Coordinates of C-alpha atoms and ligand atoms in Angstrom, one line a residue:
X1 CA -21.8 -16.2 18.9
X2 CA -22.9 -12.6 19.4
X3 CA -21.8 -9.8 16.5
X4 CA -21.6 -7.5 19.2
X5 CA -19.6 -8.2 22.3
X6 CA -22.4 -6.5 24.4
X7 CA -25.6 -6.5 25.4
X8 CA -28.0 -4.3 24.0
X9 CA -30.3 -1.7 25.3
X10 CA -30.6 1.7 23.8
X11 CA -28.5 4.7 24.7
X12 CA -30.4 8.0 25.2
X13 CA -29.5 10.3 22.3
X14 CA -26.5 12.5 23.4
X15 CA -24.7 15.4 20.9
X16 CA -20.8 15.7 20.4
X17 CA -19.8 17.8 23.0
X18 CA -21.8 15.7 25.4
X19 CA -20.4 12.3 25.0
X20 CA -19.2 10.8 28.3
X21 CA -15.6 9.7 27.8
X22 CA -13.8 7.5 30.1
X23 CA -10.5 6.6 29.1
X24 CA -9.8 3.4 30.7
X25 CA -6.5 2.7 28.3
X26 CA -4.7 6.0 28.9
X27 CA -5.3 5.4 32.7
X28 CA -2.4 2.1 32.1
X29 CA 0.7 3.1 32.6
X30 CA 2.3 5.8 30.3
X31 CA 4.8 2.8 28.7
X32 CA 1.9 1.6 26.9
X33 CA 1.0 4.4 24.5
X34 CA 2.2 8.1 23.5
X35 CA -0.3 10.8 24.1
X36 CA -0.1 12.8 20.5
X37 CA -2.8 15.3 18.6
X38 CA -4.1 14.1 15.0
X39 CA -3.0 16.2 12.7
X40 CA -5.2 18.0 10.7
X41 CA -6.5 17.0 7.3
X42 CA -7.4 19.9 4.6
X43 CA -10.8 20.2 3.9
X44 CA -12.5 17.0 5.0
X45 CA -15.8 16.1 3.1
X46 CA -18.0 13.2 5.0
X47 CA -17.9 10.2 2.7
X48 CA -20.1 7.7 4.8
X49 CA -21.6 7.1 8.1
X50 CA -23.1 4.3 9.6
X51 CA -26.6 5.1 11.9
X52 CA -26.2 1.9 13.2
X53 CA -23.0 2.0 15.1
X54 CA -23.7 6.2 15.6
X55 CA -26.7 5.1 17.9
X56 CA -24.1 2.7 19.8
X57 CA -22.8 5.7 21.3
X58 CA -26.1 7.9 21.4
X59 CA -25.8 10.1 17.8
X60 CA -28.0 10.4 16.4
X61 CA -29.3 11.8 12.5
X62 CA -29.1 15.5 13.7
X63 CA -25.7 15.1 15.2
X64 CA -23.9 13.2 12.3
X65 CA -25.2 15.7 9.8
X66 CA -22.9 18.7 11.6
X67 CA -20.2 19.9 10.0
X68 CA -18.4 19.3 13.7
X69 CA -19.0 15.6 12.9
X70 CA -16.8 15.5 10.3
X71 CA -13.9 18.2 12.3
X72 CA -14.2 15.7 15.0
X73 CA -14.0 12.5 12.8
X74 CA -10.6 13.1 10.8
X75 CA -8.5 15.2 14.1
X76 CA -9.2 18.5 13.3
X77 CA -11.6 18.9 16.0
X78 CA -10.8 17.6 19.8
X79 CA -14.2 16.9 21.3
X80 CA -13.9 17.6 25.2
X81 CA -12.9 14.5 26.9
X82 CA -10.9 13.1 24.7
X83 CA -7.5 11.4 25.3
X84 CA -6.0 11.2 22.1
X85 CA -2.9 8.5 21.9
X86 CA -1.2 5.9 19.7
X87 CA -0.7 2.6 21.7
X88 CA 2.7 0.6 21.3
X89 CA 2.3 -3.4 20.5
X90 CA 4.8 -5.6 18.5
X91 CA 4.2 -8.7 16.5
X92 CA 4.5 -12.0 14.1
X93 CA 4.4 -10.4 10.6
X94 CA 4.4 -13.5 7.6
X95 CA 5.7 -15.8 10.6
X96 CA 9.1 -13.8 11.8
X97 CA 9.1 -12.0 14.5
X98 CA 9.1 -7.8 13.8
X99 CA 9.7 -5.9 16.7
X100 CA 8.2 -3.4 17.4
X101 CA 5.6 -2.0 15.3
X102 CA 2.3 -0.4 17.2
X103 CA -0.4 2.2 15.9
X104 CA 1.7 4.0 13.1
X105 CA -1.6 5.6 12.1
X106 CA -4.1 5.2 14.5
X107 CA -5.3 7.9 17.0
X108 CA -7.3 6.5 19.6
X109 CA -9.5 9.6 21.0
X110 CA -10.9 7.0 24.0
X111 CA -13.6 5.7 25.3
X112 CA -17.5 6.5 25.5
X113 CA -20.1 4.8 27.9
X114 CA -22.7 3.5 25.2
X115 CA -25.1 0.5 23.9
X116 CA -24.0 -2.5 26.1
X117 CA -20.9 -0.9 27.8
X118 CA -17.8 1.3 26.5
X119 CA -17.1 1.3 23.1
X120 CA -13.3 3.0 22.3
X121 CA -13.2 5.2 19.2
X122 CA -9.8 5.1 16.6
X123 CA -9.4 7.4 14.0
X124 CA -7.1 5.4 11.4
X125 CA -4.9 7.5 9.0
X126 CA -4.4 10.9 10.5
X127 CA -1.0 11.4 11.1
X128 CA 2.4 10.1 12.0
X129 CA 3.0 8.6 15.4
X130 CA 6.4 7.3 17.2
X131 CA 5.2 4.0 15.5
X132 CA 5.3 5.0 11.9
X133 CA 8.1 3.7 10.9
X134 CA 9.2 4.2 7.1
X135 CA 5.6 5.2 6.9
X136 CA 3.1 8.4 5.9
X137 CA 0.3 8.2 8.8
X138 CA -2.2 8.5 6.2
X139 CA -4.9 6.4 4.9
X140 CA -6.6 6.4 1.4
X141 CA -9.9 6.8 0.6
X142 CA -9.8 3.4 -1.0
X143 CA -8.7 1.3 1.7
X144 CA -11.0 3.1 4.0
X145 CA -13.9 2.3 2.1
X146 CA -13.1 -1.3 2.1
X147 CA -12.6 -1.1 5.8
X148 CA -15.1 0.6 7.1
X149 CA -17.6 -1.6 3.9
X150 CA -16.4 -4.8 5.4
X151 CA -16.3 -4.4 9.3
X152 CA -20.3 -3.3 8.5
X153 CA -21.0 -6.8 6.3
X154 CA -19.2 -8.7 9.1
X155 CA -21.4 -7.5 12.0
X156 CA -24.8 -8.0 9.2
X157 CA -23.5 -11.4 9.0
X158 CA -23.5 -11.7 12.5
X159 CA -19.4 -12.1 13.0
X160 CA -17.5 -10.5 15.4
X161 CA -16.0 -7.7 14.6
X162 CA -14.3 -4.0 14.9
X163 CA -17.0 -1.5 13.8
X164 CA -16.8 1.7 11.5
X165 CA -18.3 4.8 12.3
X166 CA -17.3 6.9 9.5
X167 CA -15.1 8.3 6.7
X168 CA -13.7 11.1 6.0
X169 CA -11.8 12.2 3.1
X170 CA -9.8 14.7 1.4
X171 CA -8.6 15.6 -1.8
X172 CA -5.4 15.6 -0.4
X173 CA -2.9 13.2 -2.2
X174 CA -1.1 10.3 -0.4
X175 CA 1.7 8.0 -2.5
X176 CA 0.8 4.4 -2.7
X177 CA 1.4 2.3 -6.5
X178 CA -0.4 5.9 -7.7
X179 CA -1.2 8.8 -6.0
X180 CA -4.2 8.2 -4.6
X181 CA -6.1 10.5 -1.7
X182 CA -6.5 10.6 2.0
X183 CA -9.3 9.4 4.0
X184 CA -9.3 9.3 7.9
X185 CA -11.6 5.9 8.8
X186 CA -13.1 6.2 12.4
X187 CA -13.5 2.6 13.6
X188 CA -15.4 1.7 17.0
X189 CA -14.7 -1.3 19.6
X190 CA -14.6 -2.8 23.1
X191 CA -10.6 -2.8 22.8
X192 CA -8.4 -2.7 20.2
X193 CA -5.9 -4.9 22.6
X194 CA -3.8 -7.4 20.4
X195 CA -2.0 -10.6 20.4
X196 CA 0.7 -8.0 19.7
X197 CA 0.4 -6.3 22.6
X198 CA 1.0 -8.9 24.8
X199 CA 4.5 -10.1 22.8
X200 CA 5.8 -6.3 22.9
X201 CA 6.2 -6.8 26.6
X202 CA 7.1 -10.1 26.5
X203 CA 10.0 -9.4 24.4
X204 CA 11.3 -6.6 27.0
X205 CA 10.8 -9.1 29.8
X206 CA 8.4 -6.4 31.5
X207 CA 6.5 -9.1 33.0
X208 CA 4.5 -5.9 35.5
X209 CA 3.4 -4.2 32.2
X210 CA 2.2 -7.8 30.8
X211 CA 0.7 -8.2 34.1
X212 CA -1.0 -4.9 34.2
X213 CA -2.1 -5.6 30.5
X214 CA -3.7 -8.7 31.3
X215 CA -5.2 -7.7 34.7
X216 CA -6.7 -4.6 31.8
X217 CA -8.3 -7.0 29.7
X218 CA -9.8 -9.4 32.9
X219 CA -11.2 -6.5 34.9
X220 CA -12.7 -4.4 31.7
X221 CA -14.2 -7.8 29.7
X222 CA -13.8 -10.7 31.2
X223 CA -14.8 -10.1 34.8
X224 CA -15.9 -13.6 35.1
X225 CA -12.2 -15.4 34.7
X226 CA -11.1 -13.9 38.1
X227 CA -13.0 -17.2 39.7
X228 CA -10.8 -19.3 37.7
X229 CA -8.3 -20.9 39.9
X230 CA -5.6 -19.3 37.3
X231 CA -7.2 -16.2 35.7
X232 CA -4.0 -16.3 33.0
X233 CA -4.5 -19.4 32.0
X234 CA -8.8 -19.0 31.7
X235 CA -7.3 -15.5 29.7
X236 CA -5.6 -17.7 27.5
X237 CA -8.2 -20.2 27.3
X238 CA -11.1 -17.7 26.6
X239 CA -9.2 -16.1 24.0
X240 CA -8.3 -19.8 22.5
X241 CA -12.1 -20.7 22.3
X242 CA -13.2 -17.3 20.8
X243 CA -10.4 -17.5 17.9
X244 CA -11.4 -21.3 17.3
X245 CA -15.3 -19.9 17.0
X246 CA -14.6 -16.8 14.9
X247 CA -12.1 -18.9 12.5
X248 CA -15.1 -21.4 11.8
X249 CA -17.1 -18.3 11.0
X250 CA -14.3 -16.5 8.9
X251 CA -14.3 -20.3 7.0
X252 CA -18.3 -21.0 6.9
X253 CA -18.6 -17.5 4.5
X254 CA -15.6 -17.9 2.5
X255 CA -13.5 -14.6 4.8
X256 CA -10.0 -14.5 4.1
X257 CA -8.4 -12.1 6.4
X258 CA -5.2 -11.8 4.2
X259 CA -2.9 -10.8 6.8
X260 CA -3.0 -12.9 10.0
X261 CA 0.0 -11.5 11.6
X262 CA -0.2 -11.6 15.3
X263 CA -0.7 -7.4 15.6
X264 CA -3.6 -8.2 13.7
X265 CA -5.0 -10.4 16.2
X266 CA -7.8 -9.2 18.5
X267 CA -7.6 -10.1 22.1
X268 CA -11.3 -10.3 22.6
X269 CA -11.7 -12.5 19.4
X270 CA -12.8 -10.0 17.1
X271 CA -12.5 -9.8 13.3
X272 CA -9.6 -6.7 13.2
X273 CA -7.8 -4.7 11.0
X274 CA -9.6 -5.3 7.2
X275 CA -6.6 -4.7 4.7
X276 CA -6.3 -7.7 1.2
X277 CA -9.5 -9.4 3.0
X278 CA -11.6 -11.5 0.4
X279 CA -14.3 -13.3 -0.2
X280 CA -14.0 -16.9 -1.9
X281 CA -15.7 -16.7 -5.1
X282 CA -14.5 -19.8 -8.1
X283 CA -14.2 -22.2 -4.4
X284 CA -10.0 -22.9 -4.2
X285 CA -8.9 -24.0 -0.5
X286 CA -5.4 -22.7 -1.8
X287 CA -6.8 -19.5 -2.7
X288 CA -4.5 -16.3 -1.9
X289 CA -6.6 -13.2 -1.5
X290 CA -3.3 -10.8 -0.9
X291 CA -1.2 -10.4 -3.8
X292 CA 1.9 -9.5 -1.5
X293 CA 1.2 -13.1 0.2
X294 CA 4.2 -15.1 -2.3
X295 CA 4.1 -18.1 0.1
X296 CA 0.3 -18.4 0.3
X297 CA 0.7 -18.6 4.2
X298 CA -2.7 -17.3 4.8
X299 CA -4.5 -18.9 1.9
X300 CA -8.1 -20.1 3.1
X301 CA -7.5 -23.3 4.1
X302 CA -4.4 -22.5 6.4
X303 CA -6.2 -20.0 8.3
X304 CA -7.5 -21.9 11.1
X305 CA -3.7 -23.4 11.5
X306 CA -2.5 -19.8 11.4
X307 CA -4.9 -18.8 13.9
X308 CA -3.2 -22.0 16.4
X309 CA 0.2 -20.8 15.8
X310 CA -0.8 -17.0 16.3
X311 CA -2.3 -18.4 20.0
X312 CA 0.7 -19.7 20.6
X313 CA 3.1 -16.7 19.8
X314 CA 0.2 -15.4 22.6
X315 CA 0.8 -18.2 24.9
X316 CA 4.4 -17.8 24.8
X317 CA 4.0 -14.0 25.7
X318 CA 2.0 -15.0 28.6
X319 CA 4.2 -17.3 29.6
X320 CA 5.5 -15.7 32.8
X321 CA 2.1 -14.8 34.1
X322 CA 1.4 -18.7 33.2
X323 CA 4.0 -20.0 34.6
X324 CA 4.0 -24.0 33.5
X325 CA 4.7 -24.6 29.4
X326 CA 2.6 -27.5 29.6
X327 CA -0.6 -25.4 31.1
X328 CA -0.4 -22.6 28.3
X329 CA -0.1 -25.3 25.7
X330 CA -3.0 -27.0 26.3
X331 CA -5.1 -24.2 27.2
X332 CA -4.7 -23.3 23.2
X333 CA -5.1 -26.7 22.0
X334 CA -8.0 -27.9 24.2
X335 CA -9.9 -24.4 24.0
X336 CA -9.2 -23.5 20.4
X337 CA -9.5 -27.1 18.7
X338 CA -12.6 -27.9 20.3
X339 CA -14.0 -24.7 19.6
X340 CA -12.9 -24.3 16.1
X341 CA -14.1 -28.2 15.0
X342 CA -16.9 -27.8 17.2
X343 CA -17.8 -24.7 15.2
X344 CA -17.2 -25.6 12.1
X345 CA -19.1 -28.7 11.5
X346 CA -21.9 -27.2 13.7
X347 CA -21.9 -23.9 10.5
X348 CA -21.5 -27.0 7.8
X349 CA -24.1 -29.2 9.2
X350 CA -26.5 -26.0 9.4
X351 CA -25.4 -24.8 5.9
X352 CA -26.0 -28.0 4.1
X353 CA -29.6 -27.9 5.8
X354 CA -28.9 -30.9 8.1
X355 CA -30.1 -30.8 11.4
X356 CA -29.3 -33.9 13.0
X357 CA -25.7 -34.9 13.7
X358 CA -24.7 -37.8 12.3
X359 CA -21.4 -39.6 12.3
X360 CA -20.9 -39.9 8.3
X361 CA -21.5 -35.8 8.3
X362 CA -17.7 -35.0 8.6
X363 CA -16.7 -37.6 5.8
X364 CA -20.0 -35.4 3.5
X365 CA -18.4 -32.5 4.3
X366 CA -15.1 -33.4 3.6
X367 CA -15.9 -35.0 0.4
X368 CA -18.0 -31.9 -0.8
X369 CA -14.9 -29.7 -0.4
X370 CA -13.5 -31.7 -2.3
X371 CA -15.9 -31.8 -5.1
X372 CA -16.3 -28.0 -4.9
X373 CA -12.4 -27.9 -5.2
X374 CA -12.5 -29.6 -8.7
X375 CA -15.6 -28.1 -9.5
X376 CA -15.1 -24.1 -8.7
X377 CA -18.7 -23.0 -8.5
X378 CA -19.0 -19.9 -6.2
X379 CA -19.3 -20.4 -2.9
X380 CA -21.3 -18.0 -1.8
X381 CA -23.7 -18.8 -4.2
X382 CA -23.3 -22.7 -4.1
X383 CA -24.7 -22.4 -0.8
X384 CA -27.4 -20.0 -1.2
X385 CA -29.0 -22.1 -4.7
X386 CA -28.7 -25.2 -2.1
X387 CA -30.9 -23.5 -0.2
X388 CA -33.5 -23.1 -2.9
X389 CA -33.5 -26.9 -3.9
X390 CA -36.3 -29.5 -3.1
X391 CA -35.4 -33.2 -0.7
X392 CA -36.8 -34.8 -3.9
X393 CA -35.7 -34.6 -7.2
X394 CA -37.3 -32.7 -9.5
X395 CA -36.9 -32.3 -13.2
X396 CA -35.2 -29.2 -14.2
X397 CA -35.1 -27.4 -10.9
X398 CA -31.5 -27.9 -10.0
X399 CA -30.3 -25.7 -12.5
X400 CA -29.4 -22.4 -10.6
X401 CA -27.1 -25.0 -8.7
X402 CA -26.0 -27.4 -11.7
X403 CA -25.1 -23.9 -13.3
X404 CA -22.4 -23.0 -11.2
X405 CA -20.4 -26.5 -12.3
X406 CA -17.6 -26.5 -14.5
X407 CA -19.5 -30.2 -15.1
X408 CA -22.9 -30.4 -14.2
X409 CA -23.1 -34.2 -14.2
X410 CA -20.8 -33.9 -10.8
X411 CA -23.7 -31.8 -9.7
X412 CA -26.2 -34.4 -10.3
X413 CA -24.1 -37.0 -8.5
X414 CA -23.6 -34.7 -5.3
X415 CA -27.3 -33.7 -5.2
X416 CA -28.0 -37.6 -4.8
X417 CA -25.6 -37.9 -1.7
X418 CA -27.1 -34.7 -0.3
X419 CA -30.7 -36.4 -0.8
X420 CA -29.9 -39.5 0.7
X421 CA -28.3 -38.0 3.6
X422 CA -31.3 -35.3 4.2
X423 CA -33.7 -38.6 4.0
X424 CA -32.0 -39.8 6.8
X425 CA -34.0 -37.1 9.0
X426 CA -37.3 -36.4 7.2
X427 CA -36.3 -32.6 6.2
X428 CA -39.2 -30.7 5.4
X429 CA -38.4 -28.3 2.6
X430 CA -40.1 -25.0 3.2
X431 CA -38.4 -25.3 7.2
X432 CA -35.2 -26.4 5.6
X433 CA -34.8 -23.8 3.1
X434 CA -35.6 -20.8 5.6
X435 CA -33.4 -22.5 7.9
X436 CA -30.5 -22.9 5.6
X437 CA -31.0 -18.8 4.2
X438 CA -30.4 -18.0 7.7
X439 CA -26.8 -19.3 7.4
X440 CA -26.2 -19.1 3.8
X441 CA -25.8 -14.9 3.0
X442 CA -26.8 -14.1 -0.9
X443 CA -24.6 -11.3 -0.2
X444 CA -21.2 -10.4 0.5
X445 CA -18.2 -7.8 0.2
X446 CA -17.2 -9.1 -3.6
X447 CA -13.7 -7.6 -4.5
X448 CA -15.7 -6.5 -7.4
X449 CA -18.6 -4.5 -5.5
X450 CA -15.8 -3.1 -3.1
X451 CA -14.2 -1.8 -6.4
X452 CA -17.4 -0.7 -7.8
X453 CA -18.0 1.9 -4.9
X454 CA -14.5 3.2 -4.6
X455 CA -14.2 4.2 -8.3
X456 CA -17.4 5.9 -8.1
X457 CA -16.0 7.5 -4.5
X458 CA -12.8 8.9 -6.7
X459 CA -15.3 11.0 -8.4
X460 CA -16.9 12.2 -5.6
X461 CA -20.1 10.1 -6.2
X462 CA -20.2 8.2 -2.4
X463 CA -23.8 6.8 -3.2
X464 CA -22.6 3.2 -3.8
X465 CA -21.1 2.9 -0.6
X466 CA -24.0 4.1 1.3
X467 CA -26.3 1.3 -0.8
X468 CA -24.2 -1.1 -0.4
X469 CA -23.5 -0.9 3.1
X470 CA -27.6 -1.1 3.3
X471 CA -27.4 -4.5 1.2
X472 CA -24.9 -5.8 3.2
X473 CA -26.6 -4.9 6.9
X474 CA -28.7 -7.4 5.5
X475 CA -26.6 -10.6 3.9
X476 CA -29.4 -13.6 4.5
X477 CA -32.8 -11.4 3.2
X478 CA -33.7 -11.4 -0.2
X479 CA -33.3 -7.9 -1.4
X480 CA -34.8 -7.6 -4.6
X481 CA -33.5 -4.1 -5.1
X482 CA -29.8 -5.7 -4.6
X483 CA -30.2 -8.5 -7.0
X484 CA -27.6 -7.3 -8.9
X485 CA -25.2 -7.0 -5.7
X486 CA -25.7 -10.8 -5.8
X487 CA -24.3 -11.8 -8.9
X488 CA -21.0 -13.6 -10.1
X489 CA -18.1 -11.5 -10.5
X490 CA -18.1 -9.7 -14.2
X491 CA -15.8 -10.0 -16.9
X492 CA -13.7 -6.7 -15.8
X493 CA -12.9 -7.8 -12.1
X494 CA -10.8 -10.9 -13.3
X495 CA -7.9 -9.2 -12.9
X496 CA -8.7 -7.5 -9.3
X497 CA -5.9 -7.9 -7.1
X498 CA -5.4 -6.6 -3.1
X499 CA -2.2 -6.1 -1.7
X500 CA -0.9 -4.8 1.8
X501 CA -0.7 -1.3 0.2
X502 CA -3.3 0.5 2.0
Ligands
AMP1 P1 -0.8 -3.6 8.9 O1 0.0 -4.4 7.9 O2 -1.8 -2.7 8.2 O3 -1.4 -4.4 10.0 O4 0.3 -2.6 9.5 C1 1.4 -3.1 10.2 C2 2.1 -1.9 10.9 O5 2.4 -0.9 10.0 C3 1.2 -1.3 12.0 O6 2.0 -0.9 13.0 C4 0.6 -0.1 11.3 O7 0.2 0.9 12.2 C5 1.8 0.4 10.4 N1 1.3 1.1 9.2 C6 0.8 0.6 8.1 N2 0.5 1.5 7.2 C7 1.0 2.7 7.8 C8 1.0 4.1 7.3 N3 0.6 4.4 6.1 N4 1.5 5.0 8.2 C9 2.0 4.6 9.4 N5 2.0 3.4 9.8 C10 1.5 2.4 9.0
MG2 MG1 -2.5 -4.0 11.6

């Protein structure tokens, strides 16, 4: 699976007021969004900006060192050709329906022709909207950094995803648990269309605007479904299959989203809106990365059943474009299932260094979670020391892996199983172990490294960021400068904990 919906092929370097804007969304019907102006933030300092996903619409250096760059990035400054709206969508929040909800702090300033095709640009946390609710509008520097930090490691690791372009921030404050300050996080993608979008309509028995929806998302992305003898049902299907690949990518690094409502759902398949994500560290199937999750609903192991039941909130809201129950169903559970099992054992198999597929593999794998669930080494790491280790034993040299055991003697006993099943196709060790770095990143977005960079952002110090985003562009090369980026969490992040609050 590609990290990036779109081809490549460079885009000739372009400045600010040249960007070609098109504007496909504000061309739908005006029921789908509210045209509205950011509002302006005081004094906006650049925090970070990523070159990488500049280029993707032809800025380059020059243009993001202006200080229009930063007007343009946090409202203050309306580029020409820019559309600015907030787009309506409602939603499954912790499994109950919620109404309404939609983008109560995103400005979406359109879209501009670039790498591979149109990439639409979102400005999160600058201002109210008619979708606001209770809430402020604003962002805070914090959770931007952790956005914008882990939409950046997702595409290095080669997972679809949402991209950042920038932050911005400002001293000025914003109430969360403590006052904290604003940020505006500009965040890039082919559409930010959700599961949620599709329900709000739905729910209002508009089945022309679910239609005209849909008929959006075919003709812009999926071009190839209207020679499908139902081009709802291959919708649904190619949306099942995408969530059932990215959920066996999200579980092959350890990602927890943390908050798989449906509004949080991308239509194309992509990783979207990063709020009490987390990395598995101490491996715990049950493990809870958002605090304000009591019931555990999206622990890791439930996520790929979440991911089911969010396709079929989906499959119900395309119901009367579907027509037949029976059709929709099955286009989730054929599509998705296949996909995500498919996927997964295919991302275990390579990360255990197996090439072959043999039958016994899904009893090994199965096993070793279970092992790994008793034994809590990191997972990150388990899999990255595996991929350091001989197909013959060796004295002494399983020790960055027997290290991570609460027992090493379980260690020992594993490594014999994962011996005798590499035997079983002659692995060579030097192919294997390049092989296996491929798939197994030394680095990732630890809680503790996110927390790292936003402390040192409160004082103004946005160097960490920057160096970590470079580590993390990277996840599967050694980077000796990084080492320490590598390591288990330290003594002070224990009691790290991510909520919704954002
Ligand atoms: P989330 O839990 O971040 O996916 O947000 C759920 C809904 O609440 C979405 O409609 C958001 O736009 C909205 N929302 C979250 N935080 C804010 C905020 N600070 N201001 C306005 N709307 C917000
Ligand atoms: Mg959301």
């Amino acid at each position: 699976m590609d990290a990036m919906p779109h081809p490549r092929g460079a885009t000739a370097p372009r400045s600010l007021e040249t960007l070609p804007w098109v504007n496909s969304f504000a061309r739908l019907a005006p029921a789908f969004y509210t045209r509205l102006e950011p509002w302006q933030l005081p004094d906006p300092y650049l925090v970070c900006a990523s070159a990488e996903v500049a280029k993707l619409i032809g800025l380059s250096a020059p243009e993001i060192a202006r200080p229009e760059f930063v007007q343009a990035f946090c409202g203050n400054l309306l580029l020409p050709g820019t559309e600015p709206l907030a787009a309506v969508y409602s939603g499954h929040q912790f499994g109950t329906w919620a109404g309404q909800l939609g983008d109560g702090r995103a400005h979406l300033l359109g879209e501009v022709r670039g790498t591979g095709g149109n990439w639409e640009i979102q400005l999160k946390g600058a201002g109210r909207t008619p979708y606001s609710r209770f809430a402020d509008g604003r962002a805070v520097l914090r959770s931007s950094i952790r956005e914008y930090l882990c939409s950046e490691a997702m595409a290095g690791l080669g997972i679809a995803t949402t991209r950042a372009l920038c932050i911005v921030g400002s001293d000025a404050p914003v109430q969360r648990e403590m006052v904290e300050t604003a940020a505006v996080v500009t965040r890039v993608a082919p559409s930010f269309v959700r599961f949620g979008s599709f329900e709000h309509w739905r729910a209002r028995g508009r089945v022309d605007a679910l239609r005209e929806l849909a008929d959006h998302v075919i003709d812009r992305f999926r071009p190839e479904l209207r020679d499908a003898d139902q081009a709802y049902v291959a919708l649904l299907a190619d949306v099942s299959r995408r969530t059932g690949e990215l959920l066996a990518r999200w579980m092959g690094v350890g990602f927890m989203h943390g908050v798989m409502n449906t509004d949080n759902m991308s239509i194309l398949g992509l990783t979207l809106d990063y709020g009490p994500f987390g990395f598995m560290e101490a491996f715990d199937a049950k493990h809870i990365c958002n605090h304000s999750d009591d019931s555990g609903r999206y622990a890791y192991a439930a996520q790929p059943h979440v991911a089911q039941w969010n396709l079929y909130a989906l499959a119900e809201a395309l119901l009367p474009l579907i027509g037949a129950v029976d059709a929709a169903r099955d286009a989730v559970d054929t599509h998705f299932t296949a996909a995500y099992n498919e996927g997964f054992l295919a991302i275990m198999r390579g990360k255990f260094g197996f090439t072959a597929a043999l039958a016994r593999d899904e009893q090994f794998i199965s096993d070793t979670l279970n092992m790994l669930q008793f034994q809590r080494p990191d997972f990150t790491l388990f899999f990255r020391n595996l991929s350091q280790l001989s197909a013959t034993a060796q004295a002494g040299a399983d020790a960055p892996l027997r290290d991570l055991f609460l027992d090493p003697s379980h260690c020992d006993a594993w490594l014999a199983d994962w011996r005798a099943r590499l035997a079983q196709e002659a692995s060579q060790d030097a192919a294997r172990q390049a092989a296996m770095k491929k798939l197994n990143p030394k680095y990732v977005l630890r809680n503790w490294l996110a927390e790292t960079a936003i402390r040192k952002a409160r004082d103004k110090d946005f160097s960490e960021v920057t160096r970590l985003q470079a580590c993390l562009a990277h996840p599967y090369d050694e980077q000796p400068e990084f080492e320490a980026y590598a390591a288990l969490p330290p003594d002070w992040a224990n009691g790290l904990a991510v909520s919704c609050s954002s």
